[in-house]
Coordinates of C-alpha atoms and ligand atoms in Angstrom, one line a residue:
X1 CA 230.7 -140.3 159.0
X2 CA 227.7 -139.5 157.0
X3 CA 227.8 -136.0 158.4
X4 CA 231.5 -135.5 157.4
X5 CA 230.7 -136.6 153.7
X6 CA 227.9 -134.2 153.5
X7 CA 230.1 -131.4 154.7
X8 CA 232.9 -132.2 152.3
X9 CA 230.3 -132.2 149.4
X10 CA 229.1 -128.8 150.5
X11 CA 232.6 -127.4 150.5
X12 CA 233.2 -128.7 147.0
X13 CA 229.9 -127.4 145.7
X14 CA 230.9 -123.9 147.2
X15 CA 234.3 -124.0 145.4
X16 CA 232.7 -124.8 142.1
X17 CA 230.1 -122.0 142.4
X18 CA 232.8 -119.4 143.2
X19 CA 235.0 -119.9 140.2
X20 CA 232.7 -118.4 137.5
X21 CA 231.9 -115.5 139.7
X22 CA 235.6 -114.7 140.2
X23 CA 236.2 -114.9 136.5
X24 CA 233.3 -112.6 135.9
X25 CA 234.7 -110.1 138.4
X26 CA 238.1 -110.0 136.7
X27 CA 237.3 -107.3 134.1
X28 CA 235.7 -105.1 136.7
X29 CA 238.8 -105.4 138.8
X30 CA 240.8 -104.5 135.8
X31 CA 238.8 -101.4 135.1
X32 CA 239.0 -100.4 138.8
X33 CA 242.8 -100.8 138.6
X34 CA 243.0 -98.8 135.4
X35 CA 240.9 -96.0 137.0
X36 CA 243.4 -95.8 139.8
X37 CA 246.3 -95.5 137.5
X38 CA 244.7 -92.7 135.3
X39 CA 245.3 -89.1 136.4
X40 CA 242.7 -87.7 138.9
X41 CA 239.9 -85.9 137.0
X42 CA 239.5 -83.6 139.9
X43 CA 236.4 -83.2 142.1
X44 CA 233.2 -82.8 140.1
X45 CA 232.0 -80.3 142.8
X46 CA 234.8 -78.4 144.3
X47 CA 235.3 -78.0 148.1
X48 CA 233.3 -75.1 149.2
X49 CA 234.8 -74.1 152.4
X50 CA 232.1 -71.6 153.2
X51 CA 231.1 -71.9 156.9
X52 CA 227.5 -71.6 158.0
X53 CA 228.5 -68.6 160.1
X54 CA 229.6 -66.8 156.8
X55 CA 226.7 -67.9 154.8
X56 CA 224.0 -67.0 157.4
X57 CA 224.2 -63.2 157.1
X58 CA 224.4 -63.5 153.3
X59 CA 221.2 -65.6 153.2
X60 CA 219.7 -62.9 155.5
X61 CA 220.6 -60.2 153.0
X62 CA 218.8 -62.1 150.2
X63 CA 215.8 -62.5 152.4
X64 CA 215.0 -59.3 154.1
X65 CA 212.0 -59.5 156.5
X66 CA 208.9 -57.5 155.7
X67 CA 209.1 -57.9 151.9
X68 CA 205.5 -59.2 151.8
X69 CA 204.2 -56.5 154.2
X70 CA 201.3 -54.5 153.0
X71 CA 202.3 -51.3 151.2
X72 CA 202.7 -48.1 153.3
X73 CA 200.6 -45.2 152.0
X74 CA 202.7 -43.4 149.3
X75 CA 203.5 -39.7 149.1
X76 CA 201.0 -37.6 147.2
X77 CA 197.5 -36.8 148.0
X78 CA 195.7 -38.0 144.9
X79 CA 193.3 -40.5 146.3
X80 CA 194.1 -43.5 148.3
X81 CA 196.8 -45.8 146.9
X82 CA 194.4 -48.8 147.0
X83 CA 191.9 -47.0 144.7
X84 CA 194.7 -45.8 142.4
X85 CA 196.0 -49.3 142.1
X86 CA 192.6 -50.7 141.2
X87 CA 192.3 -48.1 138.4
X88 CA 195.9 -48.9 137.4
X89 CA 195.0 -52.7 137.2
X90 CA 192.1 -51.9 134.9
X91 CA 194.2 -49.6 132.7
X92 CA 197.0 -52.2 132.5
X93 CA 194.6 -54.8 131.1
X94 CA 192.6 -52.4 128.9
X95 CA 193.1 -52.0 125.1
X96 CA 191.5 -48.5 125.3
X97 CA 194.9 -46.9 125.6
X98 CA 196.1 -47.3 122.0
X99 CA 194.4 -45.8 118.8
X100 CA 194.5 -49.3 117.3
X101 CA 192.6 -50.7 120.2
X102 CA 194.2 -54.1 119.9
X103 CA 196.9 -54.0 122.6
X104 CA 197.2 -53.6 126.3
X105 CA 200.2 -53.7 128.6
X106 CA 199.1 -57.2 129.4
X107 CA 199.5 -58.3 125.7
X108 CA 203.2 -58.3 126.2
X109 CA 203.7 -58.6 129.9
X110 CA 200.9 -61.1 130.2
X111 CA 199.0 -60.7 133.4
X112 CA 201.5 -60.6 136.2
X113 CA 198.8 -61.6 138.7
X114 CA 198.7 -64.8 140.7
X115 CA 196.1 -66.1 138.3
X116 CA 198.0 -66.1 135.0
X117 CA 201.4 -67.2 134.0
X118 CA 203.6 -64.2 132.7
X119 CA 205.1 -64.1 129.3
X120 CA 208.1 -66.4 129.2
X121 CA 210.1 -63.9 127.1
X122 CA 210.1 -60.8 129.3
X123 CA 211.1 -60.4 132.9
X124 CA 208.0 -60.4 135.0
X125 CA 206.9 -57.0 136.4
X126 CA 207.5 -58.0 140.0
X127 CA 209.2 -56.5 143.0
X128 CA 209.5 -53.3 141.0
X129 CA 209.0 -51.1 144.1
X130 CA 212.5 -52.0 145.1
X131 CA 214.0 -51.0 141.8
X132 CA 215.8 -47.7 141.2
X133 CA 215.9 -47.6 137.4
X134 CA 213.6 -49.2 134.8
X135 CA 214.3 -50.7 131.4
X136 CA 217.6 -52.4 130.7
X137 CA 219.4 -49.0 130.2
X138 CA 217.6 -47.3 133.0
X139 CA 215.7 -44.9 130.7
X140 CA 213.3 -43.9 133.6
X141 CA 213.6 -43.6 137.3
X142 CA 210.1 -44.6 138.6
X143 CA 207.5 -47.2 137.9
X144 CA 205.1 -44.5 136.9
X145 CA 207.4 -42.8 134.5
X146 CA 208.4 -46.3 133.0
X147 CA 204.6 -46.9 132.5
X148 CA 204.2 -43.5 130.7
X149 CA 207.3 -44.3 128.6
X150 CA 205.8 -47.6 127.6
X151 CA 202.6 -45.9 126.4
X152 CA 204.3 -43.6 124.1
X153 CA 207.2 -45.8 123.0
X154 CA 206.7 -46.7 119.4
X155 CA 207.9 -50.3 119.9
X156 CA 205.6 -50.9 123.0
X157 CA 202.1 -49.3 123.0
X158 CA 202.8 -46.7 120.2
X159 CA 200.1 -44.4 121.7
X160 CA 200.2 -40.7 122.5
X161 CA 199.2 -38.8 125.6
X162 CA 196.5 -36.8 123.8
X163 CA 194.8 -39.9 122.8
X164 CA 195.0 -41.3 126.3
X165 CA 193.7 -38.0 127.8
X166 CA 190.8 -38.1 125.3
X167 CA 190.0 -41.6 126.6
X168 CA 190.1 -40.4 130.1
X169 CA 187.7 -37.5 129.3
X170 CA 185.4 -40.0 127.6
X171 CA 184.8 -43.6 128.8
X172 CA 187.2 -43.5 131.7
X173 CA 186.1 -40.2 133.3
X174 CA 184.1 -41.7 136.2
X175 CA 186.9 -44.2 137.1
X176 CA 189.5 -41.4 136.9
X177 CA 187.6 -38.8 138.9
X178 CA 186.8 -41.3 141.6
X179 CA 190.5 -41.5 142.4
X180 CA 192.0 -38.2 141.3
X181 CA 189.1 -35.8 141.7
X182 CA 187.7 -33.5 139.1
X183 CA 189.3 -33.3 135.7
X184 CA 191.1 -29.9 135.1
X185 CA 188.6 -27.3 133.9
X186 CA 190.8 -26.5 130.9
X187 CA 190.0 -29.9 129.4
X188 CA 186.3 -30.0 130.1
X189 CA 184.1 -29.3 127.0
X190 CA 187.1 -28.4 125.0
X191 CA 186.2 -29.8 121.6
X192 CA 189.5 -28.3 120.4
X193 CA 191.6 -31.1 122.0
X194 CA 193.2 -33.0 119.2
X195 CA 192.6 -36.7 119.3
X196 CA 196.3 -37.7 119.1
X197 CA 199.5 -35.7 119.8
X198 CA 203.0 -35.9 121.2
X199 CA 205.5 -33.4 122.2
X200 CA 208.5 -33.1 119.8
X201 CA 211.1 -35.7 120.9
X202 CA 214.3 -34.2 122.2
X203 CA 217.4 -34.4 120.2
X204 CA 219.6 -37.0 122.0
X205 CA 223.3 -37.1 121.5
X206 CA 226.4 -38.4 123.1
X207 CA 229.2 -36.2 124.3
X208 CA 232.1 -36.5 121.8
X209 CA 234.3 -38.4 124.2
X210 CA 231.6 -41.0 124.9
X211 CA 231.0 -41.5 121.2
X212 CA 234.7 -41.7 120.5
X213 CA 235.2 -44.3 123.1
X214 CA 232.3 -46.2 121.6
X215 CA 233.9 -46.1 118.2
X216 CA 237.3 -47.2 119.6
X217 CA 235.8 -50.1 121.4
X218 CA 233.4 -51.4 118.9
X219 CA 233.8 -55.2 118.4
X220 CA 232.0 -55.6 115.1
X221 CA 234.3 -54.4 112.3
X222 CA 231.5 -54.7 109.6
X223 CA 229.4 -52.3 111.6
X224 CA 232.3 -50.0 112.3
X225 CA 233.2 -49.8 108.6
X226 CA 229.6 -49.1 107.8
X227 CA 229.4 -46.2 110.2
X228 CA 232.7 -44.7 109.0
X229 CA 231.7 -45.0 105.2
X230 CA 228.3 -43.5 105.9
X231 CA 229.8 -40.6 107.9
X232 CA 232.4 -39.9 105.2
X233 CA 229.6 -39.9 102.6
X234 CA 227.6 -37.4 104.6
X235 CA 230.4 -35.3 105.7
X236 CA 229.7 -36.1 109.4
X237 CA 232.0 -37.0 112.2
X238 CA 231.8 -40.8 112.6
X239 CA 231.1 -40.2 116.3
X240 CA 227.9 -38.3 115.4
X241 CA 226.8 -41.1 113.1
X242 CA 227.4 -43.6 115.9
X243 CA 225.4 -41.5 118.3
X244 CA 222.6 -41.1 115.8
X245 CA 222.4 -44.9 115.4
X246 CA 222.6 -45.6 119.1
X247 CA 219.6 -43.4 120.0
X248 CA 217.8 -44.6 116.9
X249 CA 214.5 -42.8 117.5
X250 CA 211.5 -43.7 115.3
X251 CA 209.8 -40.4 114.3
X252 CA 206.3 -39.8 115.7
X253 CA 203.4 -40.4 113.2
X254 CA 202.9 -37.3 110.9
X255 CA 200.8 -34.6 112.4
X256 CA 201.1 -35.7 116.1
X257 CA 203.7 -33.1 117.0
X258 CA 201.9 -30.3 115.1
X259 CA 198.7 -31.3 116.9
X260 CA 200.3 -31.1 120.2
X261 CA 201.9 -27.7 119.5
X262 CA 198.6 -26.1 118.6
X263 CA 197.4 -26.4 122.2
X264 CA 197.5 -23.5 124.7
X265 CA 200.1 -23.6 127.4
X266 CA 197.3 -24.2 130.1
X267 CA 195.9 -27.0 128.0
X268 CA 199.3 -28.6 127.7
X269 CA 199.8 -28.3 131.5
X270 CA 196.4 -29.9 132.2
X271 CA 197.0 -32.7 129.6
X272 CA 200.3 -33.6 131.3
X273 CA 198.7 -33.5 134.8
X274 CA 196.1 -36.1 133.7
X275 CA 198.6 -38.1 131.8
X276 CA 200.9 -38.2 134.8
X277 CA 198.0 -39.5 137.0
X278 CA 197.6 -42.4 134.5
X279 CA 201.3 -43.2 135.3
X280 CA 200.5 -42.9 139.1
X281 CA 197.6 -45.3 138.7
X282 CA 199.5 -48.0 136.7
X283 CA 202.6 -47.5 138.9
X284 CA 200.5 -48.0 142.0
X285 CA 199.2 -51.3 140.7
X286 CA 202.6 -52.5 139.7
X287 CA 204.1 -51.5 143.0
X288 CA 201.9 -54.0 144.7
X289 CA 203.2 -57.0 142.7
X290 CA 205.7 -59.0 144.6
X291 CA 207.2 -62.5 144.5
X292 CA 209.1 -63.5 147.6
X293 CA 207.6 -66.9 148.4
X294 CA 210.1 -69.1 146.8
X295 CA 211.7 -72.4 147.9
X296 CA 214.9 -70.4 148.7
X297 CA 212.8 -68.0 150.9
X298 CA 211.3 -70.9 152.8
X299 CA 214.8 -72.3 153.4
X300 CA 216.0 -68.9 154.6
X301 CA 213.0 -68.7 157.0
X302 CA 213.6 -72.2 158.3
X303 CA 217.2 -71.4 158.8
X304 CA 216.3 -68.5 161.2
X305 CA 215.0 -71.2 163.5
X306 CA 217.7 -73.7 163.1
X307 CA 221.4 -73.6 164.0
X308 CA 222.8 -75.4 160.9
X309 CA 222.0 -74.8 157.2
X310 CA 221.8 -78.5 156.7
X311 CA 218.9 -78.7 159.2
X312 CA 216.9 -76.1 157.3
X313 CA 217.0 -78.0 153.9
X314 CA 213.6 -79.2 152.6
X315 CA 211.1 -79.1 149.8
X316 CA 212.6 -77.5 146.7
X317 CA 215.8 -76.5 148.5
X318 CA 218.0 -79.6 148.9
X319 CA 221.7 -80.1 149.3
X320 CA 222.1 -79.4 145.5
X321 CA 220.5 -75.9 145.8
X322 CA 222.7 -75.3 148.8
X323 CA 225.8 -76.1 146.8
X324 CA 224.5 -73.9 144.1
X325 CA 224.1 -71.1 146.6
X326 CA 227.6 -71.5 147.8
X327 CA 228.9 -71.5 144.2
X328 CA 226.9 -68.2 143.7
X329 CA 228.3 -66.4 146.7
X330 CA 231.8 -68.1 146.6
X331 CA 233.8 -68.9 143.5
X332 CA 231.0 -67.7 141.1
X333 CA 231.1 -64.2 142.7
X334 CA 227.6 -63.6 141.3
X335 CA 226.7 -61.9 144.5
X336 CA 229.0 -58.9 143.6
X337 CA 226.3 -57.8 141.2
X338 CA 223.3 -60.0 141.9
X339 CA 222.8 -58.9 145.6
X340 CA 220.0 -58.1 148.0
X341 CA 216.5 -59.6 148.1
X342 CA 215.8 -59.0 144.4
X343 CA 219.3 -60.3 143.5
X344 CA 220.4 -57.0 141.9
X345 CA 222.7 -54.2 143.0
X346 CA 220.5 -51.7 141.0
X347 CA 223.6 -50.8 139.0
X348 CA 224.7 -51.1 135.4
X349 CA 227.6 -53.4 134.3
X350 CA 229.1 -54.4 130.9
X351 CA 229.3 -58.2 131.0
X352 CA 230.8 -58.2 127.6
X353 CA 228.1 -59.7 125.3
X354 CA 228.9 -59.8 121.6
X355 CA 227.2 -57.7 118.9
X356 CA 223.8 -59.0 117.9
X357 CA 222.5 -57.8 114.6
X358 CA 222.9 -54.2 113.4
X359 CA 221.4 -52.4 116.3
X360 CA 223.8 -50.6 118.5
X361 CA 222.9 -51.1 122.1
X362 CA 224.7 -48.4 124.1
X363 CA 223.0 -49.6 127.3
X364 CA 223.4 -47.2 130.2
X365 CA 225.3 -44.7 128.0
X366 CA 222.0 -44.2 126.1
X367 CA 219.8 -44.7 129.2
X368 CA 221.6 -42.1 131.3
X369 CA 220.9 -39.4 128.6
X370 CA 217.3 -40.5 128.2
X371 CA 216.5 -40.4 132.0
X372 CA 218.0 -37.0 132.3
X373 CA 215.9 -35.6 129.5
X374 CA 212.7 -37.4 130.5
X375 CA 210.2 -34.7 131.7
X376 CA 208.6 -37.3 134.1
X377 CA 211.9 -37.9 135.9
X378 CA 212.4 -37.1 139.7
X379 CA 213.1 -33.4 139.1
X380 CA 210.2 -32.9 136.7
X381 CA 207.0 -31.3 137.9
X382 CA 205.3 -34.7 138.4
X383 CA 208.5 -36.5 139.7
X384 CA 207.6 -36.9 143.4
X385 CA 204.0 -37.9 142.6
X386 CA 205.1 -40.7 140.1
X387 CA 207.6 -42.0 142.6
X388 CA 205.1 -42.3 145.5
X389 CA 208.1 -41.9 147.8
X390 CA 209.9 -38.7 148.8
X391 CA 213.3 -38.3 147.2
X392 CA 216.0 -35.6 147.0
X393 CA 216.5 -36.6 143.4
X394 CA 220.3 -36.8 143.9
X395 CA 220.3 -39.8 141.5
X396 CA 219.4 -37.3 138.7
X397 CA 221.2 -34.2 139.8
X398 CA 224.4 -36.0 140.2
X399 CA 224.1 -38.3 137.2
X400 CA 227.2 -38.5 135.0
X401 CA 226.2 -39.1 131.3
X402 CA 229.9 -38.8 130.2
X403 CA 231.2 -41.9 132.1
X404 CA 232.5 -44.2 129.3
X405 CA 232.0 -47.2 131.6
X406 CA 228.4 -46.8 130.8
X407 CA 229.0 -48.0 127.2
X408 CA 227.4 -51.4 126.8
X409 CA 226.5 -51.5 130.5
X410 CA 223.0 -52.9 131.2
X411 CA 221.0 -53.0 134.4
X412 CA 221.8 -56.0 136.6
X413 CA 218.5 -57.9 136.3
X414 CA 216.8 -59.5 139.2
X415 CA 217.2 -63.2 139.3
X416 CA 213.9 -63.9 140.8
X417 CA 211.3 -66.0 138.8
X418 CA 213.6 -67.1 136.1
X419 CA 212.4 -70.8 136.1
X420 CA 209.8 -70.4 133.4
X421 CA 211.5 -67.8 131.3
X422 CA 212.5 -68.6 127.7
X423 CA 214.6 -65.6 126.9
X424 CA 217.5 -64.1 128.8
X425 CA 219.6 -60.8 128.7
X426 CA 218.4 -57.4 127.5
X427 CA 218.3 -58.6 123.8
X428 CA 216.8 -61.9 124.7
X429 CA 219.7 -63.7 123.0
X430 CA 219.8 -66.9 125.2
X431 CA 216.9 -69.3 125.3
X432 CA 217.8 -71.3 128.4
X433 CA 219.3 -70.7 131.7
X434 CA 221.8 -73.4 130.9
X435 CA 223.2 -71.4 127.9
X436 CA 223.1 -68.3 129.9
X437 CA 225.3 -69.9 132.6
X438 CA 227.5 -71.4 129.8
X439 CA 228.2 -67.8 128.8
X440 CA 229.6 -66.9 132.2
X441 CA 231.5 -70.2 132.4
X442 CA 233.6 -69.3 129.3
X443 CA 233.4 -65.5 128.6
X444 CA 234.8 -65.9 125.1
X445 CA 232.6 -63.4 123.3
X446 CA 234.1 -60.4 121.6
X447 CA 232.6 -57.5 123.4
X448 CA 230.1 -55.5 121.3
X449 CA 231.0 -52.1 122.7
X450 CA 232.9 -50.7 125.7
X451 CA 234.9 -52.9 128.0
X452 CA 233.9 -56.0 129.9
X453 CA 233.7 -55.4 133.7
X454 CA 237.2 -56.4 134.7
X455 CA 235.8 -58.2 137.8
X456 CA 234.2 -60.9 135.6
X457 CA 236.3 -64.1 135.1
X458 CA 235.3 -67.3 133.3
X459 CA 233.9 -69.5 135.9
X460 CA 235.4 -72.7 134.6
X461 CA 232.7 -74.7 136.5
X462 CA 232.2 -78.4 135.9
X463 CA 228.8 -79.5 134.4
X464 CA 227.8 -80.7 137.9
X465 CA 228.6 -77.3 139.4
X466 CA 226.7 -75.5 136.7
X467 CA 223.7 -77.8 137.3
X468 CA 223.8 -77.0 141.0
X469 CA 224.1 -73.3 140.2
X470 CA 221.0 -73.5 137.9
X471 CA 219.2 -75.5 140.6
X472 CA 219.8 -72.6 143.0
X473 CA 218.6 -70.0 140.5
X474 CA 215.4 -72.1 139.9
X475 CA 214.8 -72.2 143.6
X476 CA 214.2 -68.4 143.5
X477 CA 210.9 -68.7 141.7
X478 CA 207.7 -67.8 143.5
X479 CA 204.1 -67.2 142.8
X480 CA 203.2 -63.5 142.4
X481 CA 201.3 -61.7 145.1
X482 CA 199.3 -58.5 144.7
X483 CA 199.7 -56.6 148.0
X484 CA 197.1 -54.2 147.0
X485 CA 194.6 -57.0 147.0
X486 CA 195.5 -57.7 150.6
X487 CA 195.4 -54.1 151.8
X488 CA 191.9 -53.7 150.3
X489 CA 190.4 -55.8 153.0
Ligands
HEC501 C1 205.0 -54.6 122.6 C2 205.3 -55.2 124.0 C3 205.1 -54.3 125.2 C4 204.0 -53.6 125.6 C5 202.7 -53.5 124.9 C6 204.4 -53.0 126.8 N1 205.6 -53.4 127.2 FE1 206.6 -52.9 128.9 N2 208.3 -53.8 128.3 C7 208.4 -54.4 127.1 C8 209.7 -54.8 126.9 C9 210.4 -55.6 125.7 C10 210.5 -54.4 128.1 C11 212.0 -54.5 128.4 C12 212.6 -53.2 127.9 C13 213.9 -53.0 128.4 O1 214.5 -53.9 129.0 O2 214.5 -51.9 128.2 C14 209.4 -53.7 128.9 C15 209.7 -53.1 130.1 C16 208.8 -52.6 131.0 C17 209.1 -52.0 132.4 C18 210.4 -52.0 133.0 C19 210.6 -53.2 133.8 C20 212.0 -53.3 134.5 O3 212.2 -54.3 135.2 O4 212.8 -52.3 134.3 C21 207.9 -51.6 132.8 C22 207.6 -50.9 134.2 C23 206.8 -51.8 131.8 N3 207.4 -52.4 130.7 C24 205.5 -51.4 131.9 C25 204.6 -51.5 130.8 C26 203.3 -50.9 130.8 C27 202.7 -50.2 132.1 C28 202.7 -51.1 129.6 C29 201.4 -50.6 129.2 C30 201.2 -49.2 129.3 C31 203.7 -51.8 128.9 N4 204.9 -52.0 129.6 C32 203.5 -52.3 127.6 C33 207.4 -54.7 126.2 C34 206.1 -54.2 126.2
HEC502 C1 229.7 -57.7 137.0 C2 228.4 -57.8 137.4 C3 227.8 -59.2 137.3 C4 228.2 -60.4 137.7 C5 229.5 -60.6 138.6 C6 227.3 -61.4 137.4 N1 226.2 -60.9 136.7 FE1 224.7 -61.8 135.9 N2 224.1 -60.1 134.9 C7 224.7 -58.9 135.1 C8 224.1 -58.0 134.1 C9 224.5 -56.5 133.9 C10 223.2 -58.7 133.4 C11 222.3 -58.2 132.3 C12 223.1 -58.1 131.0 C13 222.3 -57.9 129.8 O1 221.0 -57.7 129.9 O2 222.8 -57.6 128.8 C14 223.2 -60.0 134.0 C15 222.3 -61.1 133.5 C16 222.2 -62.3 134.1 C17 221.2 -63.3 133.8 C18 220.1 -63.1 132.9 C19 218.9 -62.6 133.6 C20 217.8 -62.1 132.7 O3 216.7 -61.7 133.3 O4 217.9 -62.1 131.5 C21 221.5 -64.4 134.7 C22 220.7 -65.7 134.8 C23 222.7 -64.0 135.4 N3 223.1 -62.8 135.1 C24 223.3 -64.9 136.4 C25 224.5 -64.7 136.9 C26 225.3 -65.6 137.6 C27 224.8 -67.0 138.0 C28 226.4 -65.0 138.0 C29 227.6 -65.7 138.7 C30 228.2 -66.8 138.0 C31 226.4 -63.7 137.5 N4 225.2 -63.5 136.8 C32 227.4 -62.8 137.7 C33 225.7 -58.6 136.0 C34 226.5 -59.5 136.6

């Protein structure tokens, strides 16, 4: 009897407790019901029906084995690569190479060594030994030639080859001769060598059809009006005025060209030989800098040993990065251009960015003319030495400077080591990876010049998908290794 009373009381207490809970739950149930009645917002991450068997070879293509292998000895017989690289490293960090004495390559590029973080504004000088063209328009075709161009470029080091050769004859002589042997006799004891001097810059111009296509496709009407009125005022063809602005060459400082022209032909040849060796040295150093130890690379290595991608996930490469990778190769079609271990097809594409400021960036249309007229290109007298690898130079002998698809086309950049960068694209217009991807998501810009690559389509990704894509790109960042350091032991 007593037991039954206690049980009944318990039941009643239970009932009383449940009522407020049920009342509290009502609004939640209401919201849930409303949610079911509203139209489906769609999946926040789409179905990515990419099978492991499809993905595996693609991951393999982004992670070729042997990327960190010590360098094979290069072509050329000018001292061992290791010693040239050591000299190159010293030159890269030295402010002896400019008349002002206040700048080195490392001032802008920071020190792309494992010890120091690189400049967040510029692409790091890494994995360059796999690149075919240098600079966003591909103005040069070897790391050595790119380094020489940086030395004389008025917006980079603003130096001159005569100044640099004078420095080699002076404080750098011992370092130089230890790698490349005796300096040419034409230069020894020659007080007559001017202390600064440059060859006259070549007159660069577009073919009329390229310039006309440029005018016809220019997106900025203010700039176009300006070109046409200037051309009319000066009785020029507008195409010529456009060409002039696109090449926009700063004149060398007064007296430099005259000083250069005063030298005898044998002195000129000797100066160029020593100058080219400076490019060989800096190029050898830069060839050794690689960055292939990212979270993605570790995932790819683990996958070699596992049968399923999911089993290879781990530190820094989780399911989110895997989804990002699938978006990258699948609906994003990024891999059409950003392919191979350095995530670039080594080609030039117009992705349709809008005009920024008053400068006309012709991209590859300018770069192709520049590389063809560069005396340090593959077919030049020092071409093979600067490349460090034998080449038939077909990339120069068959180069078409009249292809109008080159207008506004820029080199597909590597996507490695973007995580700490603060500027993106050739003109550094975007300040975050997020805004860079937002560009691809919408593609609403009015193209500055030329035509946007017809293969590009707005991604229309959700914010979750963009985040996953960004996570994948961030997983491609790696510390920098200097392979020359390793091969010295
Ligand atoms: C004033 C800043 C500045 C200095 C100094 C400078 N650079 Fe650069 N460098 C740049 C910029 C900006 C770019 C990108 C140019 C472009 O995309 O066309 C670049 C590009 C390069 C590239 C091509 C990279 C690629 O991925 O294609 C190489 C190689 C290079 N520099 C080497 C050097 C060397 C060697 C020196 C010293 C002799 C040097 N730079 C000095 C600013 C500088
Ligand atoms: C048609 C070829 C092409 C496709 C497809 C393409 N890209 Fe690019 N990408 C380029 C080129 C060319 C540039 C450089 C443009 C410039 O500098 O003006 C670039 C630049 C970038 C940059 C800036 C890198 C830097 O160093 O500044 C990022 C990030 C990038 N792409 C990511 C992607 C992603 C993600 C996708 C896929 C959604 C993609 N790209 C698809 C050609 C392409």
